[in-house]
XYZ file of C-alpha atoms in Angstrom:
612
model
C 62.464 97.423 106.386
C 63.451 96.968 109.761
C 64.307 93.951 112.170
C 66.972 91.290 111.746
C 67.410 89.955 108.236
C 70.776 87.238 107.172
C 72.869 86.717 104.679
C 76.006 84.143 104.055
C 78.757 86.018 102.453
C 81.948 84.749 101.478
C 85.433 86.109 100.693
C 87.439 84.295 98.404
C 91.408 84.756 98.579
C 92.378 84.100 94.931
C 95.875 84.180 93.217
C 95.326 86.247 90.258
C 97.834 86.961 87.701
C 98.706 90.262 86.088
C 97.333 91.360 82.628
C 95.234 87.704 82.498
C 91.997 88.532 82.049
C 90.469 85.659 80.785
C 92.146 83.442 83.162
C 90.833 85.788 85.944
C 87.769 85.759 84.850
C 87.532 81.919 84.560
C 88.648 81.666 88.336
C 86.016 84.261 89.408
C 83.242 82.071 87.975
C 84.922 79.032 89.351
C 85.473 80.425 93.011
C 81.535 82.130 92.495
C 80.391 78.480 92.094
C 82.138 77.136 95.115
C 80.328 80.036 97.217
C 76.968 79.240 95.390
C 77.854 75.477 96.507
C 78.556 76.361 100.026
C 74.730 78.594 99.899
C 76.880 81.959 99.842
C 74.018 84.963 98.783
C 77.375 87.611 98.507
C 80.805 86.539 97.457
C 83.960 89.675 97.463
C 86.987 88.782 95.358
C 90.521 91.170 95.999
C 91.021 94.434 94.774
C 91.607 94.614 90.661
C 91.075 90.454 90.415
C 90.514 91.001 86.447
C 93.867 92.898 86.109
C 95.826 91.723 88.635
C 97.366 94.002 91.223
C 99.792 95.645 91.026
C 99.348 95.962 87.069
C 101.890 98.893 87.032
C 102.176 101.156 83.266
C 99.628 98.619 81.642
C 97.129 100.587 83.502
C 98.175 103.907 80.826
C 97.221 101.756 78.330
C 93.749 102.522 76.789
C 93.599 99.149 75.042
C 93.752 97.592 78.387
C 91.449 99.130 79.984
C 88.611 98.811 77.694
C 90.067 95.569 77.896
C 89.478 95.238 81.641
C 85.617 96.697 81.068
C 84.984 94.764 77.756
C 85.847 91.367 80.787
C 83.703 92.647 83.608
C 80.827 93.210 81.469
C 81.513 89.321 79.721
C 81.954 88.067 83.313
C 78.651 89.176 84.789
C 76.835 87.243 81.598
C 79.096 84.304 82.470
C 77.971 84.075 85.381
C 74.471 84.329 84.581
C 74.458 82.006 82.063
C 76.524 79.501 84.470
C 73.555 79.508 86.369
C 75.156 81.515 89.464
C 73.066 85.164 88.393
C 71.524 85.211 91.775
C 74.442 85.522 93.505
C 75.678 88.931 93.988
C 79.784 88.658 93.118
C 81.886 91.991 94.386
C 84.831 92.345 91.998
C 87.804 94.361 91.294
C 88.653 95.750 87.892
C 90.221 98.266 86.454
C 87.926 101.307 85.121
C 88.007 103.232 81.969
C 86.410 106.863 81.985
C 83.507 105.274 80.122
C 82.693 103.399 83.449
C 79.486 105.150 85.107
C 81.251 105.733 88.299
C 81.880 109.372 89.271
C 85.161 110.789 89.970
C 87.266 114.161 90.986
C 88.208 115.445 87.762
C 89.201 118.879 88.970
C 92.929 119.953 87.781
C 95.304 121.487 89.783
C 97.139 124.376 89.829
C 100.180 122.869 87.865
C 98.013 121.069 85.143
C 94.848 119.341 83.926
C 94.536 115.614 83.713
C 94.147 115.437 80.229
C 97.056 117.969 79.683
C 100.065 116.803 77.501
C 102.570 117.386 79.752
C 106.511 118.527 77.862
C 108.544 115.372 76.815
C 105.750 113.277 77.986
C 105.570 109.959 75.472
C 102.492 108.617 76.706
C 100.307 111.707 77.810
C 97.200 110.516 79.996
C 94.622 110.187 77.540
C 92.359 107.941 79.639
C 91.277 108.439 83.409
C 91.810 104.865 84.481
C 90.197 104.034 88.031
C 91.007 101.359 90.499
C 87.222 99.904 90.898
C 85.188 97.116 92.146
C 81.790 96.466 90.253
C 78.857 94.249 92.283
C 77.544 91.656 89.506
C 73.978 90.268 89.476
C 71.275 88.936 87.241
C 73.831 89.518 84.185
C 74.593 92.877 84.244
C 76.978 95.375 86.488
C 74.601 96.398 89.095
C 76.972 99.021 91.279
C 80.446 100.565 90.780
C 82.303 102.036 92.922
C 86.016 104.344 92.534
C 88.530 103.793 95.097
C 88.854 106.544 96.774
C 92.440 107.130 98.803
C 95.215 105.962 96.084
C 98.246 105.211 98.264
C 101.443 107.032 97.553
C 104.373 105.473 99.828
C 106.645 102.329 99.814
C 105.582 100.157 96.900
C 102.596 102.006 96.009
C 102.397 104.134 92.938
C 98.693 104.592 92.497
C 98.823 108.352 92.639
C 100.838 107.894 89.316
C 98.127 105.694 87.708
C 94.627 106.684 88.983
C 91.922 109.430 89.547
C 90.274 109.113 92.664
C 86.465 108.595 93.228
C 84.206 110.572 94.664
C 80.868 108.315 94.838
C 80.410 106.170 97.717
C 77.817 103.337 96.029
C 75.681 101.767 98.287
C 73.602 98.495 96.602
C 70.477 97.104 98.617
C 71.054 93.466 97.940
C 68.329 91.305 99.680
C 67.066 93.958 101.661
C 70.685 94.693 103.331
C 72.519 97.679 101.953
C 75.681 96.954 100.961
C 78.927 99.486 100.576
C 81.535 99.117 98.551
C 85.274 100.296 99.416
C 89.023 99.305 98.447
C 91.763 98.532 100.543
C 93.345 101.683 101.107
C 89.605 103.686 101.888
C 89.874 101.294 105.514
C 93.214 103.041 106.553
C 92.060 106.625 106.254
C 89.790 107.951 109.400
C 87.000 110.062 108.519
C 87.265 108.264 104.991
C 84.670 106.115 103.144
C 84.043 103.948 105.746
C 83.116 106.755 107.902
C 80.964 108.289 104.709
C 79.302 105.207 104.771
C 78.159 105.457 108.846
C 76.610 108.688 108.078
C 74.943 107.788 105.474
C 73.784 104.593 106.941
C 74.280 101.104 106.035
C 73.461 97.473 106.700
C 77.382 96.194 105.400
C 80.817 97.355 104.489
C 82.569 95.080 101.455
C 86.498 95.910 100.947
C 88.385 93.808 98.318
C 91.771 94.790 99.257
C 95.328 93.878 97.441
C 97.320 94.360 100.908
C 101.010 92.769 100.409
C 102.790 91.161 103.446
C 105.364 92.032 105.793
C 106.333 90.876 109.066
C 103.790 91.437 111.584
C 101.421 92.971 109.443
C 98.137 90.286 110.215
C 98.594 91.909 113.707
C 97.206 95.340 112.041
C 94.821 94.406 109.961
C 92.244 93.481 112.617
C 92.803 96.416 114.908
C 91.988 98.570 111.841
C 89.195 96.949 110.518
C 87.817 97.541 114.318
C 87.813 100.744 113.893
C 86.339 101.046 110.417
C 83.487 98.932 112.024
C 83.060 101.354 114.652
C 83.216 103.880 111.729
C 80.611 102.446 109.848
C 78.914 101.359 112.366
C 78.336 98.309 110.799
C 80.174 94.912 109.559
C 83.112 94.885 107.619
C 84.068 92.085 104.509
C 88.251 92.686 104.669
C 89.228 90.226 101.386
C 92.539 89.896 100.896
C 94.587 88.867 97.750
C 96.568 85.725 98.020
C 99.677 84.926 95.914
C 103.240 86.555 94.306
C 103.813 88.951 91.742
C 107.369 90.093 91.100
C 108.860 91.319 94.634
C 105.186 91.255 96.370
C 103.496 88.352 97.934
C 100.261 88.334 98.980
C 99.059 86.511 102.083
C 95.362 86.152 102.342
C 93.991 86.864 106.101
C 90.834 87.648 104.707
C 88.450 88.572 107.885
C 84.848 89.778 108.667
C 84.769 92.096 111.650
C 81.333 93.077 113.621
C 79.463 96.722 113.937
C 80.628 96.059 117.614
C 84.534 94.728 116.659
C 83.699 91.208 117.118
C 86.121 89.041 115.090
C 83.636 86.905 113.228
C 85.870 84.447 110.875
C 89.371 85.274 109.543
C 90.928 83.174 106.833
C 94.660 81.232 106.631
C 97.514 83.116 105.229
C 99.202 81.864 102.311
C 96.170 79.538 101.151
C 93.964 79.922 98.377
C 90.890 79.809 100.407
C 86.785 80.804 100.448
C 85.994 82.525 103.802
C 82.272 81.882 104.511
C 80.572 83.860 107.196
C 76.583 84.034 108.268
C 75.624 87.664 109.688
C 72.276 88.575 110.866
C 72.265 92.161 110.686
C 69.894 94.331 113.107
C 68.568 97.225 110.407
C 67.249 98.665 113.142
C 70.979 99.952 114.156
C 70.985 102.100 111.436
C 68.720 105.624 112.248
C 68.783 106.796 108.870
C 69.509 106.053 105.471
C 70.749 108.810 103.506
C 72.310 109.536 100.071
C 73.254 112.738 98.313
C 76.509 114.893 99.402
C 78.266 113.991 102.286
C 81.756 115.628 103.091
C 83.940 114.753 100.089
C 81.771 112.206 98.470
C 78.367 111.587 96.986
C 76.193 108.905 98.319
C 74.084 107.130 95.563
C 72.048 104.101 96.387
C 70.950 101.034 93.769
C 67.751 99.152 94.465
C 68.621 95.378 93.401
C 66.057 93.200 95.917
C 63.978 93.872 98.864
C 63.004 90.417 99.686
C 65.135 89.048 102.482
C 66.569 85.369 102.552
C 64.753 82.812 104.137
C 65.690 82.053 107.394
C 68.634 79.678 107.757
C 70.410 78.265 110.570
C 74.145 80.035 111.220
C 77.202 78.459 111.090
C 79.849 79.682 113.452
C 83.358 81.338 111.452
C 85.977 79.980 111.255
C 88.742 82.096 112.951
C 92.708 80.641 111.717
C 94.915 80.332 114.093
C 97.657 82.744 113.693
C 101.518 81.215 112.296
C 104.116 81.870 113.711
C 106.895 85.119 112.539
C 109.043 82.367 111.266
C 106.935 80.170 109.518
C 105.117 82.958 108.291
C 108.297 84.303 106.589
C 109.027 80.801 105.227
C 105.804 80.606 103.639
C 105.883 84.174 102.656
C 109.352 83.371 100.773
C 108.008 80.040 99.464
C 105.450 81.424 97.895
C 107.146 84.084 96.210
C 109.473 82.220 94.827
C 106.950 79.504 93.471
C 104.726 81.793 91.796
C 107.859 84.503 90.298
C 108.773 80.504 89.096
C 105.150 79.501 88.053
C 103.793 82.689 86.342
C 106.611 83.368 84.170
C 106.943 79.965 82.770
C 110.203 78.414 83.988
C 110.166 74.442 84.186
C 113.093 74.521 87.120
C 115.903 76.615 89.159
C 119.644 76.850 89.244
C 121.688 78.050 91.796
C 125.647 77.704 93.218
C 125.467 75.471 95.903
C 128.800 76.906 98.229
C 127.646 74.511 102.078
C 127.265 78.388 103.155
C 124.140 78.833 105.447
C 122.610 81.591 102.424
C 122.761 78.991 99.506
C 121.349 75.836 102.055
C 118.827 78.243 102.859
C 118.087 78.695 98.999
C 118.033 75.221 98.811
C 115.442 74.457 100.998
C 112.895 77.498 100.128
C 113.010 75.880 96.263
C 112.230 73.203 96.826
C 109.532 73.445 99.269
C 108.462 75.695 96.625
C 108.898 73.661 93.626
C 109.619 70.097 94.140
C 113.236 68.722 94.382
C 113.090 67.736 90.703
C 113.247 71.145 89.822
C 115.950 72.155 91.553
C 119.671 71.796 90.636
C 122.419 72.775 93.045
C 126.333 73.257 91.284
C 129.165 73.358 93.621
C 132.310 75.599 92.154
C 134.874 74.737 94.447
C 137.821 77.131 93.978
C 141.412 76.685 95.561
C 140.553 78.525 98.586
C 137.697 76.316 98.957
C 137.386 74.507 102.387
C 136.562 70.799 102.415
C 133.781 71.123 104.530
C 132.184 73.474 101.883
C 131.765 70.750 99.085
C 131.084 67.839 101.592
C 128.175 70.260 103.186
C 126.900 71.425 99.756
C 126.681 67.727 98.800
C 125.268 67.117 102.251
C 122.314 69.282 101.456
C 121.916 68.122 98.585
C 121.265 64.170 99.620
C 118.672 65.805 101.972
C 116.517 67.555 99.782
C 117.255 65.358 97.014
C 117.996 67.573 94.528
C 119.899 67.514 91.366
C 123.259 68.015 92.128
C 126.766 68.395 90.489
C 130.410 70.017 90.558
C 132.682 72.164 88.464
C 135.851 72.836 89.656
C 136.889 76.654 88.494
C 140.657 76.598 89.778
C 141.627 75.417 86.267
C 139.659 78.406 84.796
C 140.834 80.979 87.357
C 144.099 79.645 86.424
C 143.282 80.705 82.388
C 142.347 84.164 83.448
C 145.343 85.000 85.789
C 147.789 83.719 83.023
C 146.802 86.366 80.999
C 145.886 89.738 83.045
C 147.776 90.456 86.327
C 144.815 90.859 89.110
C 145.294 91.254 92.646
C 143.622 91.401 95.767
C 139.592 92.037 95.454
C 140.336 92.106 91.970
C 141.983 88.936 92.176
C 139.095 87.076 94.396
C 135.807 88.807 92.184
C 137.375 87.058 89.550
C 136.313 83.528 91.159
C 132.762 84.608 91.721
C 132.463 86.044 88.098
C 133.572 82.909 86.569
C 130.829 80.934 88.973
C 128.674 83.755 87.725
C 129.553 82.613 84.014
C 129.096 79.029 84.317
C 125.520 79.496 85.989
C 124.356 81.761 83.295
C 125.590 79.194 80.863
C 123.754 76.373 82.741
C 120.705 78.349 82.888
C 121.163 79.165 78.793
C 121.735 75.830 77.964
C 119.051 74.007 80.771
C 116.414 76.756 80.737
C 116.849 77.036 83.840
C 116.138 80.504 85.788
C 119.196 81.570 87.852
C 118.527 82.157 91.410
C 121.027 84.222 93.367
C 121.577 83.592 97.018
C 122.685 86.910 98.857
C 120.910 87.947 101.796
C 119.827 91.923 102.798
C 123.045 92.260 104.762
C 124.968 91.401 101.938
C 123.330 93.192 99.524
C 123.272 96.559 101.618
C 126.576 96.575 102.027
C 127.320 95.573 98.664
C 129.252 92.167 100.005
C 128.496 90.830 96.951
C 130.091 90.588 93.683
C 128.027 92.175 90.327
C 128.288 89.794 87.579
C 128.936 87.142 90.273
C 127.343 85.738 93.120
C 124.509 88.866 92.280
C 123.882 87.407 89.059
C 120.670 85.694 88.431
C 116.758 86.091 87.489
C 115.437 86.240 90.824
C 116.948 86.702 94.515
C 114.843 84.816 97.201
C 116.701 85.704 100.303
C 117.294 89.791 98.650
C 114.935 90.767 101.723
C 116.441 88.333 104.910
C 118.835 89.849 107.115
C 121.667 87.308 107.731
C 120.423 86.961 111.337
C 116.844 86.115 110.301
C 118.583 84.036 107.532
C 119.867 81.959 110.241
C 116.859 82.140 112.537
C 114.429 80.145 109.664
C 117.408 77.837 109.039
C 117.232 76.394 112.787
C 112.992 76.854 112.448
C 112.663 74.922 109.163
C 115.151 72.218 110.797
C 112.553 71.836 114.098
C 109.952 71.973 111.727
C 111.022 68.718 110.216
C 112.135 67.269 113.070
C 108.160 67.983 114.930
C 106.880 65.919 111.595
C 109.544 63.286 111.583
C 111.537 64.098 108.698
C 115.082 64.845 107.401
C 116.480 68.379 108.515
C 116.659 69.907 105.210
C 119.723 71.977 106.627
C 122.837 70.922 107.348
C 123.878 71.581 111.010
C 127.295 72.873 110.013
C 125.844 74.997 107.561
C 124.279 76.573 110.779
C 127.281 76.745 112.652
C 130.365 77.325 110.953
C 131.293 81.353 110.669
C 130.458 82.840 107.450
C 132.686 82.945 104.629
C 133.086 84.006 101.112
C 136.085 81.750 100.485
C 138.213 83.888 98.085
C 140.998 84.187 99.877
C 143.386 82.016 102.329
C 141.038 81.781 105.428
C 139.074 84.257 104.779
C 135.879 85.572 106.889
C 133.044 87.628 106.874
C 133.774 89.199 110.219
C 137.434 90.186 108.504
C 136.036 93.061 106.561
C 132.224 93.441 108.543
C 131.122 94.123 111.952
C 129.086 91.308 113.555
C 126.010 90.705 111.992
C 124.104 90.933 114.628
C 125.762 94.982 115.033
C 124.814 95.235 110.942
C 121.105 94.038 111.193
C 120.324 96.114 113.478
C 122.050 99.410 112.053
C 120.823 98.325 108.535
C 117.070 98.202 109.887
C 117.387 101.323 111.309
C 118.734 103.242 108.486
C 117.140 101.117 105.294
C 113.997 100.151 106.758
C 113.282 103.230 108.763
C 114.557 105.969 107.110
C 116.568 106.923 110.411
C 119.262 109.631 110.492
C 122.997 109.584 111.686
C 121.585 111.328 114.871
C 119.102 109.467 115.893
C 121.089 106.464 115.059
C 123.671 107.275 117.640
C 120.488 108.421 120.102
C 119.149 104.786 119.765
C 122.771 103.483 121.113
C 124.588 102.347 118.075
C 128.135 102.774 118.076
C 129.036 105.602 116.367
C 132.176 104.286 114.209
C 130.071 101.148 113.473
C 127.051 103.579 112.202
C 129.523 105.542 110.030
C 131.226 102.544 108.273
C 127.842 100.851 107.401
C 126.055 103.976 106.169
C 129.025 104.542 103.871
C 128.924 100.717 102.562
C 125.053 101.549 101.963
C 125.674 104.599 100.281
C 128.336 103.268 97.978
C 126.585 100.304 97.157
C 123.470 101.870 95.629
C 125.043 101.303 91.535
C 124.651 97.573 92.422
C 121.456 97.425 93.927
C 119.922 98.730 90.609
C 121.534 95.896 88.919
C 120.100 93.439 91.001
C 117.468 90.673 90.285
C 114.229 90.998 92.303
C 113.432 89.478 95.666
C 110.387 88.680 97.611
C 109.849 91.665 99.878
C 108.977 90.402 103.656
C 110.010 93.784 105.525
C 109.112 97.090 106.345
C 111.495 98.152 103.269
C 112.743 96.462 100.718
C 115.533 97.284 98.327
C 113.879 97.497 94.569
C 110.398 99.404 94.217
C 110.404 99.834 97.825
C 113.382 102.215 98.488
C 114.755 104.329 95.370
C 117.718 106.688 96.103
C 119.415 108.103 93.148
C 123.047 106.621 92.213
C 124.676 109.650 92.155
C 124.134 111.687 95.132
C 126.390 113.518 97.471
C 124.413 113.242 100.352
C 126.281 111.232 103.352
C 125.204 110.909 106.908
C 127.662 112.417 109.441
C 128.579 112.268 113.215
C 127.241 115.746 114.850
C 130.907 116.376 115.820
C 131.919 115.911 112.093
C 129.054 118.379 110.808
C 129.628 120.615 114.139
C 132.896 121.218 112.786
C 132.280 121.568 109.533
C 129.518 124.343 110.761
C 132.086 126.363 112.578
């Protein structure tokens, strides 16, 4: 068949949850319907929707996975019987080596994949498969392998899955369809370009992509040039929602066969993407299947007959947000769904008047409601009086739950029985805050939140057992200088809509403080945070060296006093609660250096002489 022929597809952005396969399943049918509503032919749903991304060691599990292909098979007769068979649904899954879907099973040198491997508990009985299955008429019509299994950052998938080696092409209403996964659109010469070889009318890729600053501005570069690849249209649908440390943020987009942005979705929105293409077959020369470089090309036969002709809608194309408010929403969400998904009815959190824990105070409840919040002020006898009358200030703006417990008295209990002195002496206060949060959050049910920021926590300017304690860290991933940056953009924020700064101006302003000692500040025992950030993202979020630290104009005793906080500070950092990841690298899953290790940075002139 040649000529023009159309077809309305639709991407929904869903927030899944991990290891809820029933629930899944019950929102694929629901967010099917609203595409059938809206006269969608083709509707894509994220990468492993039925398992939930990233779904870690339950992926070794063989009961699982039959589990996962005992739901896809239930959810394609679902969806028949709910009266939306005729529309084709593209979802992800996670595959069991019963699947029909080819992959490379050849072993390498070292061992086989069904090898039990020495001292291994669980030995890889099962070849699970990252997959996405096209659904029609009742039955699973097309599966397809993912490919490239990323193996960097916060990916583990080389750990968990065998790779496919069958690129499945499905001619759905005379227009041949592809299916990829996420990672397949960032390799050149990949899938994508398998697929322009081989010839075909449209590329699908359910992708579970997580955010970090700036990353929207990649995405549609790269899908260009998969188009291009392809030579024909690309479906880019992106997951939307938190799980543990990773949000993600949607931007769901269709890109032309020529790189035309055709529609792209909102971030951080549930939200169905619909799109109208009319697709020249003509473009495509030939139409081939078999072997073709590393993968085998094997085309299904679902419908010939094209859909009548309709008139097209324009996309929509979202504006773009912002880098602060897309942070803000980024940690919002996070926070709302770690909250959400795991059952807690509310938050607690030591409410100091610092800028971290006003910060903390405005993210929850943005993210919860201010019923769910409670802020506790623990003034101490080194406590300023600004502190409690901006904690309480705050507080009467976001409306919160609020109280105070004074721990001088307790402090006072402690030192009358061991002698403690200097940082001794001061961690003491924080552990005892530490203590009476837990307890709150024993006796309330609430989850304890702890406020540091990345600075903080790089440098270990925080106290374990104290101001580190808690269930979850929303701020674990802001630099203090960003910390302060969405403090001044939520204020303006409110201010545009006419409503009450949520922040506290002298929150904002006043120097940084721990308040442990007589007068004490930040900037006593750390160089300027703007000095820190910046060394900190070199060396933590880019993996940079002591040379070309010094190369990129950092001051060299600066660079050796932070890199030896880092270094020290690892022991805590394992200890610490997780934190929605918003940068390049995040402490946690992201960056994993081993406790003990000799290893240390040094100045050239240090390690010259050492040489000689």
């Amino acid at each position: 068949m040649d000529g023009s022929v159309q077809l309305r597809v639709a991407m929904a952005q869903v927030d899944t949850r991990v290891g809820d396969l029933e629930g899944n399943a019950a929102l694929v049918v629901a967010w099917a319907r609203r595409a059938a509503d809206d006269g969608a032919h083709l509707v894509v749903f994220p990468e492993m929707t039925l398992t939930g991304y990233p779904a870690e060691d339950l992926v070794l599990r063989e009961s699982f996975a039959e589990a996962s292909e005992r739901a896809l098979t239930d959810l394609a007769a679902t969806l028949d019987r709910e009266g939306l068979g005729e529309v084709a649904v593209v979802v992800g899954y996670l595959a069991h080596t019963e699947g029909s879907a080819t992959v490379d099973t050849a072993p390498s040198d070292e061992e086989t994949l069904d090898e039990e491997r020495p001292g291994d508990a669980n030995p890889r009985r099962i070849q699970p498969r990252n997959a996405a299955a096209l659904l029609h008429g009742g039955r699973v019509v097309g599966r397809y392998a993912k490919r490239h299994l990323p193996n960097y950052g916060v990916f583990d998938e080389a750990r968990y899955f065998v790779p496919g080696s069958e690129l499945q092409v499905v001619r759905f209403r005379g227009v041949d369809v592809a299916l990829t996964i996420c990672e397949d659109l960032w390799v050149e010469g990949g899938p994508c370009g398998v697929a322009g070889q081989a010839g075909v009318d449209l590329v699908v890729s359910p992708n579970a992509s997580p955010y970090e600053r700036a990353k929207d501005d990649l995405r549609l570069p790269l899908v260009r040039r998969r188009a291009a690849e392809a030579n024909a249209p690309v479906l880019y649908c992106n997951q939307f929602g938190g799980q543990d440390e990773l949000v993600f943020d949607g931007d769901s987009l269709a890109v032309s066969a020529d790189g035309e942005l055709l529609a792209r979705a909102p971030q951080f929105v549930e939200h169905l993407l619909c799109v109208d293409l009319t697709l020249d077959r003509g473009r495509v020369t030939q139409r081939r299947e078999g072997r073709i470089g590393p993968m085998t090309v094997t085309r299904t036969v679902l419908s010939e007959e094209p859909v009548p002709a309709f008139e097209p809608r324009a996309g929509h194309v979202a504006e773009p947000l912002s880098d602060p408010e897309e942070v803000w929403r980024a940690l919002v969400l996070g926070l709302r769904d770690f909250i959400d998904k795991n059952g807690f009815p509310s938050v607690v959190f030591g409410l100091s008047g610092g800028i971290d824990s006003a910060l903390v105070a405005a993210l929850s409840v943005d993210a919860l409601g201010a019923d769910r919040v409670h802020g506790v002020a623990l003034p101490s006898r080194w406590s300023s009086e600004h502190s409690l009358s901006d904690a309480e200030d705050s507080a009467r703006r976001l409306g919160l739950h609020f109280s105070t417990v004074p721990i001088a008295p307790m402090v006072d209990a402690f030192e009358s029985q061991v002698e403690l002195s200097g940082t001794a002496a001061e961690n003491l206060q924080a552990r005892i805050r530490g203590t009476l949060l837990m307890g709150l959050s024993n006796q309330h049910g609430h989850l304890l939140l702890a406020t540091s920021n990345k600075s903080e926590v790089a440098v270990g300017y925080s106290t374990l057992y104290g101001d580190a304690a808690g269930g979850f860290a929303p701020i674990k991933d802001v630099p203090k200088t960003l910390v302060w940056e969405l403090a001044r953009w939520r204020n303006a924020y409110a201010r545009e809509r006419g409503e009450t700064e949520p922040i506290p101006q002298n929150s904002i302003d006043k120097p940084p403080s721990a308040e442990l000692a007589p007068g004490q500040k930040d900037s006593d025992s750390l160089p300027s945070y703007e000095e820190l950030d910046a060394v900190i993202g070199d060396y933590v979020d880019r993996d940079l060296g002591m040379a070309v630290l010094l190369e990129r104009g950092h001051d060299p005793e600066v660079v050796a006093r932070v890199l030896r906080l880092v270094d020290i500070a690892e022991f805590k950092r394992r200890q610490s609660a997780p934190g929605t990841k918003i940068s390049l690298k995040a402490f946690g899953r992201d960056r994993r250096l081993p406790i003990t290790n000799r290893w240390r940075e040094s100045l050239p002139s240090v390690r010259e002489g050492a040489q000689a």
